[in-house]
Short mmCIF file of C-alpha atoms (C1' of nucleotides) in Angstrom, two decimals:
data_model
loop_
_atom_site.label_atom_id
_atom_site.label_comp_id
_atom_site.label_asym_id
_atom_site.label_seq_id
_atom_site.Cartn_x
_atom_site.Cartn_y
_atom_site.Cartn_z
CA UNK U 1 4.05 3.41 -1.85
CA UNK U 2 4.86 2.22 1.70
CA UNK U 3 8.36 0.79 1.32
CA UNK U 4 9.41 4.53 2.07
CA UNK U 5 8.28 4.20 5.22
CA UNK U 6 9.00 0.55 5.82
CA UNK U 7 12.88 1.59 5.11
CA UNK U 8 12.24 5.02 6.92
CA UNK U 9 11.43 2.37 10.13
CA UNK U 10 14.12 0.13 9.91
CA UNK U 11 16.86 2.98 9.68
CA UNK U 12 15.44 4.22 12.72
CA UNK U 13 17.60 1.94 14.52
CA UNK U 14 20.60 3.06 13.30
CA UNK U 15 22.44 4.01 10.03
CA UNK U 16 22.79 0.65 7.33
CA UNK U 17 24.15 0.30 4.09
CA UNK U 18 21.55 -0.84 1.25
CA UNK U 19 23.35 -4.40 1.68
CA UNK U 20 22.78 -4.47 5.32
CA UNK U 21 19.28 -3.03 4.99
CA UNK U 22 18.45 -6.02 2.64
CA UNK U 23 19.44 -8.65 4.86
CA UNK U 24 17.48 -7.10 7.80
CA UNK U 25 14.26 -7.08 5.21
CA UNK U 26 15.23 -10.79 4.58
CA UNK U 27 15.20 -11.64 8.59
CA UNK U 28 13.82 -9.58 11.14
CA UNK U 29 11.19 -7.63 8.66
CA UNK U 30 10.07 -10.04 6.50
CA UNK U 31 7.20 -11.18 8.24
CA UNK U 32 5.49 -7.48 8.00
CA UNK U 33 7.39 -6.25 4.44
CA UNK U 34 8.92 -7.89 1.83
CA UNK U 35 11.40 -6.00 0.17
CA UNK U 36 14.31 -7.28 -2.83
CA UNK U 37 17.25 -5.68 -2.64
CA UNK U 38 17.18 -4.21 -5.82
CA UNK U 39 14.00 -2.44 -4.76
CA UNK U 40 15.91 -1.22 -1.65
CA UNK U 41 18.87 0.40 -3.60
CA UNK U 42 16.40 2.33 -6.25
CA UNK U 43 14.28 3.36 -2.81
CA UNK U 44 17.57 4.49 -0.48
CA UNK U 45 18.26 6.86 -3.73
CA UNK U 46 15.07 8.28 -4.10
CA UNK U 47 14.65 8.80 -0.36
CA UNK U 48 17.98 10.32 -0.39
CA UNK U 49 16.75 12.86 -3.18
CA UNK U 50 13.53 13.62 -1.44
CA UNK U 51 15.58 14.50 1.75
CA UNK U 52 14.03 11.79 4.17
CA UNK U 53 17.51 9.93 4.67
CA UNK U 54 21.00 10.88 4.81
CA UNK U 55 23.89 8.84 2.90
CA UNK U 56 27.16 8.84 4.09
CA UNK U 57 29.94 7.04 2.10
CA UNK U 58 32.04 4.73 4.43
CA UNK U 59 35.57 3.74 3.44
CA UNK U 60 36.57 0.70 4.14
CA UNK U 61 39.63 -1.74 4.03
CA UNK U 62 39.43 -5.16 3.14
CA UNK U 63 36.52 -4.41 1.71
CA UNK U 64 34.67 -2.40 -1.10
CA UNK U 65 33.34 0.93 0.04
CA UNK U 66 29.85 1.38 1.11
CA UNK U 67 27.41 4.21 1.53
CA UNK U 68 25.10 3.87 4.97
CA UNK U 69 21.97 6.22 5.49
CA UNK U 70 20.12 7.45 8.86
CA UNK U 71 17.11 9.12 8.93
CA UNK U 72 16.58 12.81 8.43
CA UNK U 73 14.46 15.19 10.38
CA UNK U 74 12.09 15.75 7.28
CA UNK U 75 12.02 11.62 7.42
CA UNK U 76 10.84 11.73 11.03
CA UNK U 77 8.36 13.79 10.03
CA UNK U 78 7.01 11.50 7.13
CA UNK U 79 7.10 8.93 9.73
CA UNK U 80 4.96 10.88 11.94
CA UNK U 81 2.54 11.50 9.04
CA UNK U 82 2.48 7.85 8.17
CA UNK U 83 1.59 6.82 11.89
CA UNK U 84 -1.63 9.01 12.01
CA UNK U 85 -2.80 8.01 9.04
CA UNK U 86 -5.07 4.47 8.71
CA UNK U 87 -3.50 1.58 8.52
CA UNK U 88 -4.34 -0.33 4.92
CA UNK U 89 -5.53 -3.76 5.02
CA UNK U 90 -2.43 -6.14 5.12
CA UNK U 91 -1.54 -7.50 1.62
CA UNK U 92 -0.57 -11.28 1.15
CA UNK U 93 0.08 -13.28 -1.30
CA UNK U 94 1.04 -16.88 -1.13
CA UNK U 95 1.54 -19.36 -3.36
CA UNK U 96 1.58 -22.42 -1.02
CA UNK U 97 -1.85 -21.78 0.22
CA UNK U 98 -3.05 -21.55 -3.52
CA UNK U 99 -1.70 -24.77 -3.91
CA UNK U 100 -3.39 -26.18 -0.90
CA UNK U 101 -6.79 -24.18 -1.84
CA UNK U 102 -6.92 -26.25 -5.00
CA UNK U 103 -5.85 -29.33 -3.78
CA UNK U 104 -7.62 -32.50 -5.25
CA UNK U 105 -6.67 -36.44 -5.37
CA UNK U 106 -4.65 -35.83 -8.32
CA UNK U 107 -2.31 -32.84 -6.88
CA UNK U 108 -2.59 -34.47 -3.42
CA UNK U 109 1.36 -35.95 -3.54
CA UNK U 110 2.73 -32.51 -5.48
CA UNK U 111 0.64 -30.46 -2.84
CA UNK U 112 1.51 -32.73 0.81
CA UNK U 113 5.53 -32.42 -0.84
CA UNK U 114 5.16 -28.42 -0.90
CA UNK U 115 3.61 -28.21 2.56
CA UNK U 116 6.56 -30.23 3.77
CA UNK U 117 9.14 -27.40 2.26
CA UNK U 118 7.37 -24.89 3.95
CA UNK U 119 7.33 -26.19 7.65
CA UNK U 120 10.55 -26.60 7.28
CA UNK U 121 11.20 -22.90 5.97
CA UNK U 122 8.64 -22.16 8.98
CA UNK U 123 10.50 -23.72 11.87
CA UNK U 124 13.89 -22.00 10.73
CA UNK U 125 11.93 -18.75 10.43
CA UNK U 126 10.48 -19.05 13.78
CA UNK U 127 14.16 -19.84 15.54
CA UNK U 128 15.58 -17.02 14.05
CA UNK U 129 12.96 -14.54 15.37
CA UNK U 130 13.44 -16.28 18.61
CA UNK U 131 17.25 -15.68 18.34
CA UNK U 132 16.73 -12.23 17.26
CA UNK U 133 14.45 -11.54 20.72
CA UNK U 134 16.94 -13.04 22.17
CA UNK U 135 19.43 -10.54 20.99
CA UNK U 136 16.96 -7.35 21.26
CA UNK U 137 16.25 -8.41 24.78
CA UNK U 138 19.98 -8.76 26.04
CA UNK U 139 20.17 -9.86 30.10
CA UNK U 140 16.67 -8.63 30.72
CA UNK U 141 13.52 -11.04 30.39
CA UNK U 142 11.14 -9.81 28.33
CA UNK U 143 8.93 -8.31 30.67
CA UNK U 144 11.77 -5.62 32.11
CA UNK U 145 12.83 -5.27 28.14
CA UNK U 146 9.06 -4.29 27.50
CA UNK U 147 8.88 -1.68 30.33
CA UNK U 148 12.22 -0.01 30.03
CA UNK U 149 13.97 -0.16 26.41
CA UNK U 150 13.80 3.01 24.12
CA UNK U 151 12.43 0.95 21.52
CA UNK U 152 10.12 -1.39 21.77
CA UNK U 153 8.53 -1.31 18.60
CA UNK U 154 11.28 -3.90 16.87
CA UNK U 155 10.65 -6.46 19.39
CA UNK U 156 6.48 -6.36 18.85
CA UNK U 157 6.96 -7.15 15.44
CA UNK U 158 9.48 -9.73 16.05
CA UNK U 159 6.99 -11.23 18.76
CA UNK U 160 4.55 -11.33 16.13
CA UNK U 161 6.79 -12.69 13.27
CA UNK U 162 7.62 -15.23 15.69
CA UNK U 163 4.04 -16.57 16.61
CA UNK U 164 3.39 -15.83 12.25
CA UNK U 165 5.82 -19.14 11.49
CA UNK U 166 4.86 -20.86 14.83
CA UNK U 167 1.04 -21.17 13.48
CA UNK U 168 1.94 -21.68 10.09
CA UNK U 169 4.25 -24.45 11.04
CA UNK U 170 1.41 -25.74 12.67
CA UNK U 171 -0.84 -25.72 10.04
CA UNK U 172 1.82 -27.00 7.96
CA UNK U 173 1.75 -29.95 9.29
CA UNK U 174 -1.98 -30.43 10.46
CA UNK U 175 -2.74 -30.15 6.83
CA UNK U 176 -0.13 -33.02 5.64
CA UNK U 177 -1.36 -35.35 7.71
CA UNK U 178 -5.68 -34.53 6.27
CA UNK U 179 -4.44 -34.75 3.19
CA UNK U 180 -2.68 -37.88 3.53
CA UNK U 181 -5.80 -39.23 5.74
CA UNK U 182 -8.24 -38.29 2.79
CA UNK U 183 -6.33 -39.39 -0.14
CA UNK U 184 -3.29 -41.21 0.84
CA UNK U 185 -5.23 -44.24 -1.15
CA UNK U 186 -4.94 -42.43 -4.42
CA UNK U 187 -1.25 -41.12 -4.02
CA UNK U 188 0.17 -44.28 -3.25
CA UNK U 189 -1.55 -45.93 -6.09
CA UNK U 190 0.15 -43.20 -8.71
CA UNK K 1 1.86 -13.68 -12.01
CA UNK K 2 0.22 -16.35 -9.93
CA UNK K 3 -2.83 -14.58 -9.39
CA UNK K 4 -3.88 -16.51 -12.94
CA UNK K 5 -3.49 -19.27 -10.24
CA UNK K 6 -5.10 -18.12 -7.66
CA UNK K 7 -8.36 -17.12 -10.30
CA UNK K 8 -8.06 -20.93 -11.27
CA UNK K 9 -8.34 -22.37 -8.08
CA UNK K 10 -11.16 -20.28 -7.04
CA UNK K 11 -13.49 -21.38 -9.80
CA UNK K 12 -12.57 -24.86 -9.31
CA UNK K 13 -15.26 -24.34 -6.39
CA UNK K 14 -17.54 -23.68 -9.94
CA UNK K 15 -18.39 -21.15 -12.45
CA UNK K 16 -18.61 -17.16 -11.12
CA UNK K 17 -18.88 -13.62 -12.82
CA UNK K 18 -16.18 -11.13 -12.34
CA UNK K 19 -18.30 -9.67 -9.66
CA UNK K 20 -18.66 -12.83 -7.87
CA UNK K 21 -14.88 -13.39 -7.82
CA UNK K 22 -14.27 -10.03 -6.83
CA UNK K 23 -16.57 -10.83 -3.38
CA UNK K 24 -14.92 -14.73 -2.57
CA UNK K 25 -11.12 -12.51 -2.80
CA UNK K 26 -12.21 -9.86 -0.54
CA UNK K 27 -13.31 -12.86 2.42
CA UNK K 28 -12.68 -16.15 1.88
CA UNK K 29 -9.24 -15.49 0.15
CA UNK K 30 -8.00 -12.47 1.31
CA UNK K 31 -5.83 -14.54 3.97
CA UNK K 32 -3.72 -15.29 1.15
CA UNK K 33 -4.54 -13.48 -1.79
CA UNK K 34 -5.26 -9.92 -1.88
CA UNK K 35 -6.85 -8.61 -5.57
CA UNK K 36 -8.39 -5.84 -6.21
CA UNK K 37 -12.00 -6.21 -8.53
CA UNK K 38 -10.00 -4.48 -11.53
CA UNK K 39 -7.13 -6.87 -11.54
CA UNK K 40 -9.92 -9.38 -11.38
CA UNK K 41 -11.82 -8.88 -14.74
CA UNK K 42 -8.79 -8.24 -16.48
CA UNK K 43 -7.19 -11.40 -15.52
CA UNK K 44 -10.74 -13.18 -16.46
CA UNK K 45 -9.97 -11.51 -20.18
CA UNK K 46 -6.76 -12.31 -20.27
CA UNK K 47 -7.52 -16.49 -19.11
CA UNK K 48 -10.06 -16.52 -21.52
CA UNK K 49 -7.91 -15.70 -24.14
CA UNK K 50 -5.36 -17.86 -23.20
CA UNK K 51 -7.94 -20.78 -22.92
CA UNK K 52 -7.36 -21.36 -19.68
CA UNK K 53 -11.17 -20.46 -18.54
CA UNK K 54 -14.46 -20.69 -20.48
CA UNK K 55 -16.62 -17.37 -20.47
CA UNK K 56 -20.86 -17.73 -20.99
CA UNK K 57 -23.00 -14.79 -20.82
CA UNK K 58 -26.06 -15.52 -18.42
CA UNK K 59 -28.77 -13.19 -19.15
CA UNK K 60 -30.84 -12.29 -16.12
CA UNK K 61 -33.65 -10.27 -15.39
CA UNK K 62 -34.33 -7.87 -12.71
CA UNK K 63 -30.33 -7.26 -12.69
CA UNK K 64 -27.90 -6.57 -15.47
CA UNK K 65 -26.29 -10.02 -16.76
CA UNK K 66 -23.16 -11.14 -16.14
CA UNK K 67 -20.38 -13.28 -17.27
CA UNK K 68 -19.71 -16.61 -15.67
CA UNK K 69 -16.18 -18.39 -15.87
CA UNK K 70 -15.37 -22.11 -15.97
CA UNK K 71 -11.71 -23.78 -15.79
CA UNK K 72 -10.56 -25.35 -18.82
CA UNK K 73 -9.03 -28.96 -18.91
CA UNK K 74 -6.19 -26.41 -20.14
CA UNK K 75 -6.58 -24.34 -17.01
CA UNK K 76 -6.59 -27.87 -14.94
CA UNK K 77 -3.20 -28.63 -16.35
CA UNK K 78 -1.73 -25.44 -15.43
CA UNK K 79 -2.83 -26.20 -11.95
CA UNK K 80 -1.37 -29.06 -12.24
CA UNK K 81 2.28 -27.62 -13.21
CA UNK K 82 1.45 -24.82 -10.79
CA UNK K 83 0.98 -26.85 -7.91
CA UNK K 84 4.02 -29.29 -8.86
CA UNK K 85 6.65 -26.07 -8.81
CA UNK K 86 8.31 -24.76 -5.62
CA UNK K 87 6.25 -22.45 -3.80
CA UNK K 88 7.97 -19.12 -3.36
CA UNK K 89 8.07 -17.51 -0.17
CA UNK K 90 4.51 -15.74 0.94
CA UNK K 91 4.64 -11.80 0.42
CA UNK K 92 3.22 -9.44 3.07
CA UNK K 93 3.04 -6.21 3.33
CA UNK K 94 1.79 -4.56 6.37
CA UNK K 95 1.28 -1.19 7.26
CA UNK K 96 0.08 -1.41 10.87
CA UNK K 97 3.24 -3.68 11.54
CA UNK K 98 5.46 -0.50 10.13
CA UNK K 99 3.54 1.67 12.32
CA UNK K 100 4.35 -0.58 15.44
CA UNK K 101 8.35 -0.91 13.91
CA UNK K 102 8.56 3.07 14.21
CA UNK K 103 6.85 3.79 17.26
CA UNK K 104 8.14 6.13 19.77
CA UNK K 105 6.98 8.34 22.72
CA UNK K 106 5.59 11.27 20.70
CA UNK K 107 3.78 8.56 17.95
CA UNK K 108 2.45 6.05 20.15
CA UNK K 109 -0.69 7.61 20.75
CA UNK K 110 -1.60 7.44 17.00
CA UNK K 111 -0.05 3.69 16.64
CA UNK K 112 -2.08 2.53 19.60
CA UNK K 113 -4.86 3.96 17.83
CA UNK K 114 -4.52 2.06 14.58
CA UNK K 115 -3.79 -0.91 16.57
CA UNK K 116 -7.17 -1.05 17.85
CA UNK K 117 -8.44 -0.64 14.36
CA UNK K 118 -6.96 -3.06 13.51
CA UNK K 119 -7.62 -5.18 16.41
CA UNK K 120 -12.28 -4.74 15.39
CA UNK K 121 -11.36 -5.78 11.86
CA UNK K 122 -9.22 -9.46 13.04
CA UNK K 123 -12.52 -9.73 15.71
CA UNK K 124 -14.94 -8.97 12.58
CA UNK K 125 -12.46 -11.33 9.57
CA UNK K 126 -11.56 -14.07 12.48
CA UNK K 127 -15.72 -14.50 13.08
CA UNK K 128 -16.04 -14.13 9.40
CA UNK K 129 -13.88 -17.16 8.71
CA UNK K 130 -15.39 -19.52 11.06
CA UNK K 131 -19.10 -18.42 9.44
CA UNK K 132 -17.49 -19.60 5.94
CA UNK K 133 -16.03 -23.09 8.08
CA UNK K 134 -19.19 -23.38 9.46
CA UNK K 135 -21.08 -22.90 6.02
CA UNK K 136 -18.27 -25.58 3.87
CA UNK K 137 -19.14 -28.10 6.64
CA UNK K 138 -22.74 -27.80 6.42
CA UNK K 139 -24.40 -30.85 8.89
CA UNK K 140 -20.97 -32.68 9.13
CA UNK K 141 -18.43 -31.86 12.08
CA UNK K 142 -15.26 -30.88 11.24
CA UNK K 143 -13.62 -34.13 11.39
CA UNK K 144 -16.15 -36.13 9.45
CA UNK K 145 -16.14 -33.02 6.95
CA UNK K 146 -12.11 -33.74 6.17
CA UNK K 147 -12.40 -36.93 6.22
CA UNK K 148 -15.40 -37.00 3.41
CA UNK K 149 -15.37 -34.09 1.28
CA UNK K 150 -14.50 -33.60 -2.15
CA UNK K 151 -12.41 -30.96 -1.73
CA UNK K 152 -11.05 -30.31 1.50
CA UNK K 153 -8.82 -27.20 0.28
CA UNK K 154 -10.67 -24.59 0.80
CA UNK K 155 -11.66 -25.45 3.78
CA UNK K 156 -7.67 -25.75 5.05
CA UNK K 157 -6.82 -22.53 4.07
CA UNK K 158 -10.02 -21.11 5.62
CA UNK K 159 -9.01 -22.80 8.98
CA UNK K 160 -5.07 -20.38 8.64
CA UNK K 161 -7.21 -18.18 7.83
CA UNK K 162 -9.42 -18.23 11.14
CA UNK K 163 -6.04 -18.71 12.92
CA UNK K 164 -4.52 -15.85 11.50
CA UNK K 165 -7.26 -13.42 12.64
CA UNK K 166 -7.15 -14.75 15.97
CA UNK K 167 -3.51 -14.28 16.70
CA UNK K 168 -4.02 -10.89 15.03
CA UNK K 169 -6.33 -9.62 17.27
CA UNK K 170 -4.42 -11.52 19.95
CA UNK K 171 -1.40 -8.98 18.81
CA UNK K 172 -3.45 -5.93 18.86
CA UNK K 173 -4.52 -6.66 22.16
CA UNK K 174 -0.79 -7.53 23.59
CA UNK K 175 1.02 -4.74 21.94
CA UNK K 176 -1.40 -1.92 22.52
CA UNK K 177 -1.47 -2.94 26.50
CA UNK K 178 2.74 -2.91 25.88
CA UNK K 179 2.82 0.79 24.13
CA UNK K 180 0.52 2.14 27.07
CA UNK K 181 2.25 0.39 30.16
CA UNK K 182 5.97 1.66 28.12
CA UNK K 183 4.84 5.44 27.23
CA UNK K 184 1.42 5.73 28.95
CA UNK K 185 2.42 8.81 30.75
CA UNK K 186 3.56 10.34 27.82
CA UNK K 187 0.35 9.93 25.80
CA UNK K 188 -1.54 11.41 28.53
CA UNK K 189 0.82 14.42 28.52
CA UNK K 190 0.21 15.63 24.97
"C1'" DA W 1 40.69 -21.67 -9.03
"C1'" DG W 2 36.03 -21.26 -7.33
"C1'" DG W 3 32.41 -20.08 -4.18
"C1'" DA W 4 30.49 -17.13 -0.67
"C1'" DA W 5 29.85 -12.79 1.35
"C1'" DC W 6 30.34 -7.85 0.59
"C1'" DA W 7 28.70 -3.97 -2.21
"C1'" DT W 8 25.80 -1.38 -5.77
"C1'" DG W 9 23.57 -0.43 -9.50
"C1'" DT W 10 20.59 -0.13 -14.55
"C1'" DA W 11 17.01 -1.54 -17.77
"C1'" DA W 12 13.19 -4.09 -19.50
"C1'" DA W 13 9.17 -6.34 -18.58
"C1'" DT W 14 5.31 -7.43 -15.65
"C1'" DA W 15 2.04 -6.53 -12.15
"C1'" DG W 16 -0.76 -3.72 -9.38
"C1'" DT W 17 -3.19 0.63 -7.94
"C1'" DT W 18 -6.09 4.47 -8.68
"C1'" DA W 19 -9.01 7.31 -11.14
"C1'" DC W 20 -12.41 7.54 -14.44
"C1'" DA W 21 -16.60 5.74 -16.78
"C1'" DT W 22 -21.24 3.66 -17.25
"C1'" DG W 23 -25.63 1.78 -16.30
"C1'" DA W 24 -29.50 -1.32 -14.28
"C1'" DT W 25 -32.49 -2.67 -10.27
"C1'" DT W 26 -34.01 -2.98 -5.43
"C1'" DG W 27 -35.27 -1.17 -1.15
"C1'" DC W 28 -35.93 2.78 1.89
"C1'" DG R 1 -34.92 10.67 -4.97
"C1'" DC R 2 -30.83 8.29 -3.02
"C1'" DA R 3 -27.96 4.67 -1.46
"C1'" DA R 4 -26.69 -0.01 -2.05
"C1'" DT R 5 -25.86 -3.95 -4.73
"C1'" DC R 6 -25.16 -5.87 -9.14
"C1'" DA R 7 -22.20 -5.71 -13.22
"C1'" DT R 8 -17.99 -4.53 -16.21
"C1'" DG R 9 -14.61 -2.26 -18.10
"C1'" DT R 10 -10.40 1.35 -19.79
"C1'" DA R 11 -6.38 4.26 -19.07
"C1'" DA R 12 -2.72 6.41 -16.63
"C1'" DC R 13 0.39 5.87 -13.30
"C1'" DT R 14 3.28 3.50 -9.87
"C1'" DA R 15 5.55 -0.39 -8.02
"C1'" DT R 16 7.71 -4.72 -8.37
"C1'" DT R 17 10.21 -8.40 -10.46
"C1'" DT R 18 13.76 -10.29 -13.23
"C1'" DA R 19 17.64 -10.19 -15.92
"C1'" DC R 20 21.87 -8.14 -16.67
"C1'" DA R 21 26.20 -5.94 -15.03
"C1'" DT R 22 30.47 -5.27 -12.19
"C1'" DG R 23 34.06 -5.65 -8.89
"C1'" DT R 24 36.37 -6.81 -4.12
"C1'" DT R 25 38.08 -9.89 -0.41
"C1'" DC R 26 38.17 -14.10 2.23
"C1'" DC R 27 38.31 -18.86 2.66
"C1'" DT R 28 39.05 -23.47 1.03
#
DNA sequence: AGGAACATGTAAATAGTTACATGATTGC
DNA sequence: GCAATCATGTAACTATTTACATGTTCCT
């Protein structure tokens, strides 16, 4: 039960709405938490009942009403509690490399066609990490960023999430090309 | 529910227990598959009965016996449809990357801290990896291993895996040096 | 008129975690 | 005797996914 704190995190950079939380889970936090937005909503509620977040309805014209949440005191101090506590092993789970894992002459074409989805997914991924370092880092280069801005934490994991889709586009395609070498025979004849 | 998947492509490698599933998931899979020993056994139960894996009970002496698993020409097909749908986008959750989101002056001491946790297990998982490279390649060098092998999957995703640890610890390294050089002085203060 | 982006939920079903339970053998 | 490894489960609880639901405004 870490999406608390994975929300708790995010809204430390200012108050969102459970719609703009969602598509910062979809971007910039993906790489480190994956969140739907349904799960989002159901979590901003109960965080809001447990006192670690503040909601504040926003009216708006032109369009519909929304109701944006910043952290609480008592939410700092979860956060607190959450940093001194161990870190759990990181949990993955990915389809694509289950694929690949069971690869065989048969699968080969299904499997190489997969791969090629996911560089793709991985080079866009990658770009827009880039673009939002870019954005974090303003006029500075990184190095001044690293040593002067309040927050720094946002732009590690972006660094991170950026390097994450940078190797696996790399593998991507290192692994289309030995499967084709080892059984482009057999998928041709098919 | 692709961890049915995930069990399948495993034991293509050949027949295992429960137990012996449970050990390949916590190393040689854990880069993209986290499972926990329960969900394990009752996923074996639930294959079996769906005819999807073959169960045999191997008596042994000198330790208690054990059921071994075998996939199906069933199971084989599923892989097959498995590995012909899309592959959905991986799912990670990370606490340590939360941690780093969130950190400020008066937590950085404690993030650092788990970051260099962190940091011993990539070392220990990224060495770990190459051992199980090393150990699929047996006499052969890598290249003449890809080029030759039967099955060359699960020695691809053992090679992101290997990667993955070593940009890890890379990370760890990086960011902890970046939290220290940003709030050093602070951390001392406390 | 239709699609995309904005905006938020509920409910049912599935999956995953954690705690509890048991018991053998090997090596120190 | 005790810890570690081998070996397998059930049950209660929590979290997550998926399907269903609704309504606005902007742009084409």
């Amino acid at each position: 039960m870490a999406l608390r704190h994975a929300v708790l995190a995010v809204l430390l950079g200012g108050e969102l709405s459970g719609y703009q939380l969602a598509k910062v889970f979809d971007t910039g936090v993906s790489n480190f938490w994956f969140a739907s937005p349904q799960q989002l909503y159901t979590e901003l509620t109960k965080l809001e009942q447990a006192g670690l977040v503040d909601g504040r309805l926003v009216i708006q014209v032109n369009r519909p009403n929304k109701r944006v949440y910043t952290v609480t005191e008592d939410g700092v101090a979860e956060l607190d509690r959450f940093a001194a506590a161990d870190a759990k092993p990181a949990v993955i789970r990915d389809d694509l490399l289950v694929k690949v894992h069971a690869v065989d002459p048969s699968r080969a074409r299904a499997v190489v066609a997969r791969i090629e989805e996911r560089a793709v997914q991985a080079a866009a991924k990658a770009e827009l990490f880039d673009e939002t370092l870019r954005n974090l880092r303003g006029d500075l280069d990184e190095e001044t960023f690293l040593a002067t801005a309040e927050r720094i934490g946002p732009y590690l994991t972006c660094l991170r999430g950026k390097r994450f889709e940078e190797e696996n586009l790399d593998w991507c395609r290192r692994s289309a090309d030995l499967i084709r070498a080892r059984w482009g025979a057999e998928m041709r004849e098919e």
